[in-house]
Short mmCIF file of C-alpha atoms and ligand atoms in Angstrom, two decimals:
data_model
loop_
_atom_site.label_atom_id
_atom_site.label_comp_id
_atom_site.label_asym_id
_atom_site.label_seq_id
_atom_site.Cartn_x
_atom_site.Cartn_y
_atom_site.Cartn_z
CA MET H 49 -63.46 0.87 -181.77
CA SER H 50 -64.00 3.18 -178.97
CA LEU H 51 -61.34 5.93 -178.34
CA GLY H 52 -63.00 7.12 -175.39
CA LYS H 53 -64.34 10.52 -174.07
CA VAL H 54 -62.41 13.71 -174.67
CA ILE H 55 -61.98 16.72 -172.18
CA THR H 56 -61.90 20.15 -174.01
CA LEU H 57 -58.97 22.35 -172.77
CA SER H 58 -59.41 26.11 -172.30
CA SER H 59 -57.14 26.13 -175.47
CA LYS H 60 -59.94 24.22 -177.30
CA ALA H 61 -57.40 21.12 -177.75
CA PRO H 62 -59.03 17.83 -177.12
CA MET H 63 -57.51 15.59 -174.35
CA PRO H 64 -58.23 12.16 -174.11
CA GLN H 65 -59.92 11.54 -170.67
CA ILE H 66 -58.19 8.36 -169.81
CA GLY H 67 -54.38 8.23 -170.21
CA LEU H 68 -51.63 5.62 -169.29
CA GLY H 69 -49.56 6.75 -166.42
CA THR H 70 -45.79 5.70 -166.38
CA TRP H 71 -44.43 6.51 -163.15
CA LEU H 72 -42.37 3.44 -161.74
CA SER H 73 -42.96 1.66 -164.95
CA LYS H 74 -39.54 -0.23 -164.82
CA PRO H 75 -37.38 -0.59 -167.98
CA LYS H 76 -38.48 -3.26 -170.34
CA GLU H 77 -41.87 -3.02 -168.77
CA VAL H 78 -42.88 0.53 -170.12
CA GLU H 79 -41.90 -0.06 -173.61
CA SER H 80 -44.26 -3.01 -173.90
CA ALA H 81 -47.08 -1.21 -171.64
CA VAL H 82 -47.05 1.74 -173.99
CA GLU H 83 -47.32 -0.21 -177.10
CA ILE H 84 -50.33 -2.39 -175.69
CA ALA H 85 -51.86 0.70 -174.39
CA VAL H 86 -51.86 2.41 -177.71
CA ARG H 87 -52.79 -0.69 -179.69
CA ASN H 88 -55.65 -0.91 -177.39
CA ASN H 89 -56.88 2.67 -178.03
CA TYR H 90 -55.21 4.71 -175.71
CA ARG H 91 -54.50 7.97 -177.08
CA HIS H 92 -53.09 9.92 -173.94
CA LEU H 93 -49.51 9.10 -172.11
CA ASP H 94 -48.36 10.79 -169.13
CA LEU H 95 -44.83 11.02 -169.06
CA ALA H 96 -42.10 12.91 -167.18
CA MET H 97 -38.48 13.36 -167.67
CA CYS H 98 -37.96 12.32 -163.67
CA TYR H 99 -39.53 8.68 -164.35
CA GLU H 100 -36.10 7.94 -166.27
CA ASN H 101 -38.09 6.00 -168.95
CA GLN H 102 -38.66 8.33 -171.57
CA ASP H 103 -36.24 6.77 -174.05
CA GLU H 104 -38.08 3.53 -173.78
CA VAL H 105 -41.47 5.16 -174.15
CA GLY H 106 -39.84 6.77 -177.23
CA ALA H 107 -38.82 3.22 -178.47
CA ALA H 108 -42.25 2.37 -178.04
CA LEU H 109 -43.50 5.24 -179.83
CA LYS H 110 -41.53 4.40 -182.96
CA LYS H 111 -43.47 1.13 -182.86
CA VAL H 112 -46.50 2.62 -183.03
CA ILE H 113 -46.47 5.79 -185.11
CA PRO H 114 -47.49 5.71 -187.71
CA SER H 115 -48.40 2.08 -188.32
CA VAL H 116 -51.07 2.28 -185.75
CA VAL H 117 -51.80 5.89 -185.04
CA LYS H 118 -50.41 9.17 -186.54
CA ARG H 119 -48.70 11.38 -184.24
CA GLU H 120 -51.13 14.11 -184.35
CA ASP H 121 -54.05 11.62 -182.80
CA LEU H 122 -51.83 11.03 -179.84
CA PHE H 123 -51.93 13.37 -176.89
CA LEU H 124 -48.55 13.54 -175.02
CA THR H 125 -47.72 15.05 -171.69
CA SER H 126 -44.63 15.66 -170.25
CA LYS H 127 -43.31 17.63 -167.20
CA LEU H 128 -40.52 19.68 -166.60
CA TRP H 129 -38.31 18.27 -163.51
CA ASN H 130 -37.12 20.54 -160.50
CA THR H 131 -33.62 20.69 -162.00
CA GLY H 132 -34.82 22.71 -165.04
CA HIS H 133 -36.75 25.55 -163.39
CA ARG H 134 -34.06 28.22 -163.97
CA PRO H 135 -35.45 30.11 -166.87
CA ASP H 136 -32.33 29.53 -169.00
CA GLN H 137 -32.90 25.70 -168.32
CA VAL H 138 -36.64 25.24 -169.28
CA GLU H 139 -36.57 25.15 -173.11
CA ARG H 140 -33.03 23.05 -173.07
CA GLU H 141 -34.99 20.48 -170.66
CA LEU H 142 -37.89 20.49 -173.17
CA ASP H 143 -35.71 19.73 -176.00
CA GLU H 144 -34.27 16.60 -174.04
CA THR H 145 -37.42 15.40 -173.50
CA LEU H 146 -38.50 15.69 -177.10
CA ASN H 147 -35.25 14.00 -178.20
CA GLN H 148 -35.77 10.84 -175.79
CA LEU H 149 -39.42 10.76 -177.03
CA GLY H 150 -38.35 11.02 -180.73
CA VAL H 151 -41.14 13.78 -181.42
CA ASP H 152 -41.20 17.39 -182.48
CA TYR H 153 -43.82 18.59 -179.87
CA LEU H 154 -45.82 17.91 -176.69
CA ASP H 155 -49.50 18.20 -176.30
CA LEU H 156 -49.13 19.63 -172.87
CA TYR H 157 -46.16 20.46 -170.80
CA LEU H 158 -46.61 20.83 -166.91
CA ILE H 159 -44.21 22.12 -164.14
CA HIS H 160 -43.85 18.78 -162.31
CA TRP H 161 -43.60 20.63 -158.79
CA PRO H 162 -43.45 24.13 -157.43
CA VAL H 163 -40.07 23.24 -156.24
CA ALA H 164 -36.85 23.95 -157.87
CA PHE H 165 -33.75 21.82 -157.37
CA VAL H 166 -29.99 22.81 -158.15
CA PRO H 167 -29.17 21.77 -161.49
CA GLY H 168 -26.43 19.59 -162.31
CA LYS H 169 -26.64 17.20 -159.28
CA GLY H 170 -28.73 14.33 -160.76
CA THR H 171 -32.31 14.12 -161.50
CA LEU H 172 -33.23 12.15 -158.56
CA GLN H 173 -30.81 14.23 -156.36
CA PRO H 174 -28.41 11.96 -154.50
CA LYS H 175 -28.30 12.21 -151.00
CA HIS H 176 -26.82 15.13 -149.38
CA PRO H 177 -23.45 13.97 -147.98
CA SER H 178 -24.63 15.10 -144.42
CA LYS H 179 -28.29 15.81 -144.22
CA GLU H 180 -29.84 13.39 -146.91
CA GLU H 181 -31.89 16.03 -148.33
CA ALA H 182 -32.53 16.94 -151.99
CA TYR H 183 -30.65 20.11 -153.03
CA LEU H 184 -33.04 22.76 -153.10
CA ASP H 185 -32.52 25.70 -155.24
CA LEU H 186 -34.26 28.83 -153.76
CA GLU H 187 -33.34 30.85 -156.42
CA PRO H 188 -36.09 30.75 -159.40
CA SER H 189 -39.51 31.40 -158.27
CA ILE H 190 -42.69 29.69 -159.49
CA VAL H 191 -43.60 32.94 -161.54
CA GLU H 192 -40.17 32.80 -163.13
CA THR H 193 -40.19 29.58 -164.21
CA TRP H 194 -43.84 30.06 -165.38
CA LYS H 195 -42.83 33.02 -167.64
CA ALA H 196 -40.14 30.72 -169.28
CA MET H 197 -42.86 28.21 -169.78
CA ILE H 198 -45.19 30.60 -171.43
CA ALA H 199 -42.08 31.60 -173.82
CA LEU H 200 -41.63 28.31 -175.16
CA PRO H 201 -42.38 27.86 -178.84
CA LYS H 202 -45.78 26.76 -179.94
CA SER H 203 -44.14 24.51 -182.50
CA LYS H 204 -42.66 22.62 -179.56
CA VAL H 205 -45.69 22.59 -176.94
CA ARG H 206 -49.23 23.14 -177.71
CA ASN H 207 -50.45 23.69 -174.09
CA ILE H 208 -48.77 24.49 -170.81
CA GLY H 209 -49.90 23.50 -167.19
CA VAL H 210 -48.58 22.90 -163.76
CA SER H 211 -48.74 19.77 -161.41
CA ASN H 212 -48.93 19.61 -157.49
CA PHE H 213 -49.85 23.38 -157.31
CA THR H 214 -52.23 24.87 -154.57
CA ILE H 215 -54.81 27.53 -154.95
CA GLU H 216 -52.03 30.33 -153.68
CA HIS H 217 -49.52 28.93 -156.30
CA ILE H 218 -51.68 29.34 -159.27
CA LYS H 219 -53.32 32.64 -158.14
CA ALA H 220 -49.88 33.95 -158.13
CA LEU H 221 -48.90 32.64 -161.80
CA ILE H 222 -52.21 34.33 -162.93
CA SER H 223 -51.71 37.51 -161.33
CA ALA H 224 -48.16 38.03 -162.46
CA THR H 225 -48.70 37.04 -165.97
CA GLY H 226 -52.51 36.69 -166.90
CA VAL H 227 -51.59 33.29 -168.44
CA VAL H 228 -53.98 30.56 -166.71
CA PRO H 229 -52.44 27.05 -166.59
CA THR H 230 -54.78 24.68 -168.95
CA VAL H 231 -54.40 21.89 -166.61
CA ASN H 232 -53.20 20.94 -162.95
CA GLN H 233 -52.09 17.63 -162.48
CA ILE H 234 -52.78 16.42 -158.70
CA GLU H 235 -53.03 13.49 -156.37
CA ALA H 236 -56.89 12.92 -156.67
CA HIS H 237 -58.70 10.00 -155.50
CA PRO H 238 -61.55 9.30 -152.74
CA LEU H 239 -59.32 9.76 -149.81
CA LEU H 240 -58.26 13.09 -151.06
CA PRO H 241 -61.10 15.06 -152.95
CA GLN H 242 -59.63 18.53 -152.29
CA ASP H 243 -62.93 20.07 -152.99
CA GLU H 244 -61.63 23.80 -152.42
CA LEU H 245 -59.08 23.33 -155.11
CA VAL H 246 -61.06 21.76 -157.71
CA ALA H 247 -63.73 24.32 -157.21
CA PHE H 248 -61.01 27.02 -157.85
CA CYS H 249 -59.67 25.17 -160.84
CA ASN H 250 -63.50 24.41 -162.37
CA GLU H 251 -63.93 28.41 -161.94
CA ASN H 252 -60.81 29.35 -164.09
CA ASP H 253 -61.32 26.53 -166.46
CA ILE H 254 -58.37 24.85 -165.34
CA LYS H 255 -58.88 20.92 -166.18
CA ILE H 256 -57.57 18.76 -163.32
CA THR H 257 -55.48 15.68 -164.01
CA ALA H 258 -55.98 12.88 -161.42
CA TYR H 259 -52.86 11.24 -160.63
CA SER H 260 -52.87 8.17 -158.42
CA PRO H 261 -56.55 7.64 -159.05
CA LEU H 262 -56.15 4.04 -157.63
CA GLY H 263 -54.79 5.35 -154.31
CA ASN H 264 -50.98 4.96 -154.63
CA ASN H 265 -48.33 3.12 -156.44
CA LEU H 266 -46.30 2.51 -153.45
CA VAL H 267 -45.19 -0.73 -151.86
CA GLY H 268 -46.93 -1.54 -148.51
CA LYS H 269 -49.57 1.33 -148.64
CA PRO H 270 -53.16 0.23 -148.60
CA LYS H 271 -54.62 0.30 -152.18
CA LEU H 272 -58.08 1.70 -152.71
CA THR H 273 -59.07 -1.29 -154.71
CA ASP H 274 -59.03 -3.32 -151.88
CA TYR H 275 -61.54 -1.31 -149.92
CA PRO H 276 -64.72 -3.46 -149.45
CA VAL H 277 -67.12 -0.84 -150.54
CA VAL H 278 -65.23 -0.30 -154.09
CA GLN H 279 -65.07 -3.98 -154.25
CA GLU H 280 -69.08 -4.34 -153.73
CA ILE H 281 -69.68 -1.94 -156.04
CA ALA H 282 -67.55 -3.17 -158.70
CA GLN H 283 -69.13 -6.62 -158.33
CA LYS H 284 -72.64 -5.28 -158.45
CA LEU H 285 -71.58 -3.47 -161.82
CA GLY H 286 -69.68 -6.20 -163.30
CA ALA H 287 -66.68 -4.03 -163.27
CA THR H 288 -63.06 -3.98 -161.81
CA PRO H 289 -62.50 -2.08 -158.41
CA ALA H 290 -60.10 0.19 -160.65
CA GLN H 291 -62.82 0.82 -163.33
CA VAL H 292 -64.93 1.88 -160.29
CA LEU H 293 -62.11 4.30 -158.89
CA ILE H 294 -61.61 5.78 -162.36
CA ALA H 295 -65.11 6.15 -162.98
CA TRP H 296 -65.20 8.19 -159.51
CA GLY H 297 -62.68 10.48 -160.94
CA VAL H 298 -64.60 10.57 -164.31
CA TYR H 299 -67.82 11.47 -162.49
CA ARG H 300 -65.82 14.69 -160.88
CA GLY H 301 -64.76 15.86 -164.34
CA TYR H 302 -61.31 14.69 -164.05
CA ILE H 303 -58.69 13.54 -166.47
CA VAL H 304 -57.74 10.22 -164.96
CA ILE H 305 -54.15 8.59 -165.75
CA PRO H 306 -54.02 4.93 -164.13
CA LYS H 307 -50.52 3.16 -164.39
CA SER H 308 -50.16 -0.18 -165.25
CA VAL H 309 -47.86 -2.48 -166.95
CA GLN H 310 -50.06 -5.62 -167.00
CA GLU H 311 -51.67 -6.16 -169.97
CA GLU H 312 -55.01 -7.41 -168.86
CA ARG H 313 -55.23 -4.17 -166.60
CA ILE H 314 -54.05 -1.68 -169.24
CA ILE H 315 -56.85 -2.98 -171.31
CA SER H 316 -59.64 -3.00 -168.62
CA ASN H 317 -58.69 0.14 -167.11
CA PHE H 318 -59.36 1.83 -170.38
CA LYS H 319 -63.01 0.42 -170.58
CA GLN H 320 -65.14 3.33 -169.16
CA ILE H 321 -68.05 2.69 -166.77
CA GLU H 322 -70.58 5.04 -165.22
CA LEU H 323 -71.45 5.35 -161.56
CA SER H 324 -74.77 6.17 -160.49
CA LYS H 325 -74.93 9.34 -157.85
CA GLU H 326 -75.83 6.74 -155.24
CA ASP H 327 -72.55 4.70 -156.14
CA TYR H 328 -70.37 7.88 -156.55
CA GLU H 329 -71.52 8.96 -152.98
CA ALA H 330 -70.91 5.48 -151.49
CA VAL H 331 -67.32 5.61 -153.09
CA SER H 332 -66.76 9.06 -151.93
CA ALA H 333 -67.85 8.08 -148.27
CA VAL H 334 -64.40 6.36 -147.79
CA GLY H 335 -62.54 9.35 -147.79
CA LYS H 336 -64.83 10.61 -144.96
CA ASP H 337 -62.71 10.76 -141.50
CA ASN H 338 -60.04 9.24 -143.57
CA TYR H 339 -58.44 11.95 -145.69
CA THR H 340 -54.82 10.91 -146.69
CA ARG H 341 -52.30 12.47 -149.09
CA PHE H 342 -49.85 9.84 -149.99
CA ASN H 343 -47.34 11.89 -152.23
CA ILE H 344 -45.84 14.54 -149.64
CA PRO H 345 -42.05 15.06 -150.87
CA TYR H 346 -41.10 16.21 -147.23
CA THR H 347 -41.54 12.78 -146.24
CA TYR H 348 -39.21 11.36 -149.34
CA LYS H 349 -35.80 10.00 -148.82
CA PRO H 350 -33.85 11.97 -149.65
CA LYS H 351 -36.52 14.55 -147.97
CA TRP H 352 -37.38 17.86 -149.81
CA ASP H 353 -37.06 20.09 -146.80
CA ILE H 354 -39.94 22.32 -148.25
CA ASN H 355 -43.70 23.04 -147.26
CA ILE H 356 -45.79 22.54 -150.58
CA PHE H 357 -49.13 21.58 -149.39
CA ASP H 358 -49.44 22.90 -145.79
CA GLU H 359 -50.01 19.43 -144.50
CA PRO H 360 -49.43 19.08 -140.70
CA ILE H 361 -46.16 17.21 -141.15
CA GLU H 362 -44.64 19.82 -143.71
CA LYS H 363 -44.99 22.64 -141.08
CA GLN H 364 -41.47 21.15 -139.80
CA ALA H 365 -40.02 22.09 -143.01
CA THR H 366 -37.58 25.01 -143.39
CA ASN H 367 -38.57 26.19 -146.55
CA LYS H 368 -41.38 27.54 -148.50
CA VAL H 369 -42.48 27.53 -152.13
CA LYS H 370 -40.93 31.03 -153.62
CA ILE H 371 -44.04 32.39 -155.39
CA ASN H 372 -42.24 35.69 -156.74
N1 NAP X 93 -47.57 14.67 -161.15
C1 NAP X 93 -47.02 14.02 -160.54
O1 NAP X 93 -46.26 14.49 -159.38
C2 NAP X 93 -47.25 12.57 -160.19
C3 NAP X 93 -47.26 11.81 -159.13
C4 NAP X 93 -47.50 10.39 -159.17
C5 NAP X 93 -48.16 9.98 -160.34
N2 NAP X 93 -48.26 10.86 -161.25
C6 NAP X 93 -48.80 10.22 -162.72
O2 NAP X 93 -49.82 9.40 -162.46
C7 NAP X 93 -49.82 8.15 -162.90
C8 NAP X 93 -50.70 7.29 -162.00
O3 NAP X 93 -50.41 7.26 -160.63
P1 NAP X 93 -49.61 6.18 -160.07
O4 NAP X 93 -48.92 5.41 -160.85
O5 NAP X 93 -48.80 7.01 -158.75
O6 NAP X 93 -50.60 5.14 -159.12
P2 NAP X 93 -52.11 4.33 -159.67
O7 NAP X 93 -52.19 4.72 -161.12
O8 NAP X 93 -53.25 5.08 -158.88
O9 NAP X 93 -51.89 3.00 -159.14
C9 NAP X 93 -51.03 2.23 -159.92
C10 NAP X 93 -50.77 0.92 -158.99
O10 NAP X 93 -51.97 0.38 -159.34
C11 NAP X 93 -51.67 -1.16 -159.78
N3 NAP X 93 -52.73 -1.23 -160.72
C12 NAP X 93 -53.17 -0.89 -162.13
N4 NAP X 93 -54.13 -1.18 -162.63
C13 NAP X 93 -54.70 -2.22 -161.56
C14 NAP X 93 -56.00 -2.84 -161.77
N5 NAP X 93 -56.78 -2.92 -162.81
N6 NAP X 93 -56.23 -3.68 -160.49
C15 NAP X 93 -55.40 -3.36 -159.70
N7 NAP X 93 -54.02 -2.62 -159.43
C16 NAP X 93 -54.09 -2.05 -160.54
C17 NAP X 93 -50.26 -1.05 -160.49
O11 NAP X 93 -49.53 -1.97 -161.03
P3 NAP X 93 -49.37 -2.82 -162.14
O12 NAP X 93 -48.70 -1.95 -162.94
O13 NAP X 93 -48.58 -4.11 -161.71
O14 NAP X 93 -50.75 -2.96 -162.92
C18 NAP X 93 -49.66 0.11 -159.56
O15 NAP X 93 -49.25 -0.67 -158.65
C19 NAP X 93 -48.29 7.84 -162.80
O16 NAP X 93 -47.89 6.93 -163.24
C20 NAP X 93 -47.66 9.09 -163.18
O17 NAP X 93 -48.04 9.14 -164.62
C21 NAP X 93 -47.90 12.11 -161.46
#
């Protein structure tokens, strides 16, 4: 029985390198996906309040703890949603997550986005009556929220980190508090290598968790698993295209969290294969002249009218991330 490789965080905590993603895993799907994953040796689950499925994840956890796995042998990541950024909301929202999951602590808690929403308007922000926009809360800065994360009791959260943060955002947290996030969870696949951000994180011992490692989870968008070079390498190695893409992330030292609700895929995605330098470079080449970031909230419906990554389309946004 192989539980897979582990990455050691700056806190010395071991984080299993492959985890199960759960975004867009529908009710009735996510409970069985989590149970199947844990029964097939996954020890790391990637969760979030805004996926609106943590209750079901909690139901699955009840089925596997302690019969299949002890709580301390699982690594649970969850994320503070945008509506919880005000410092007095941070622990309250964490408590809600713990309650949904039915556990006493998280292994890792991330600020999901460097963007705050007005609390009390619903998690996914119903459309603004006139502008069809999310209700941004321009009051708490990311530094204020980070200070509240730092103040969370260790008994409830073992490690803290961020998600969708740029170099500028992370530098601001570090210079204001001296506390370096353990992890930055970012969109990361061959079409979005983000070499500069990755180098910055490596220099500061911030581990990268790669989300959307298979390209994305969106209907109608091209899947990296369909790219001919990925399929050719998979065939040559007797692997699946998804295994090749996961191995690409592992080659770069990432923690990788593929999402699936299908048993066969959940099982095969966990089986790590290794890429040679030549195969790694061939997969990387698909990103050349084909830079693509799929996840830009300015393009969401309802739109988040804020520039997060400084992508060309975001330059039309009215607001910037409030740093301090
Ligand atoms: N921090 C953030 O802001 C953020 C944003 C996005 C995602 N995430 C996290 O990262 C996780 C993964 O990212 P993601 O869900 O966007 O995308 P992903 O894992 O790259 O791709 C998921 C899609 O690939 C399909 N798939 C899974 N295994 C496959 C296989 N072996 N062969 C072919 N297709 C396969 C899935 O369908 P089936 O389920 O039908 O197999 C689903 O449509 C999320 O679930 C979430 O936990 C975080």
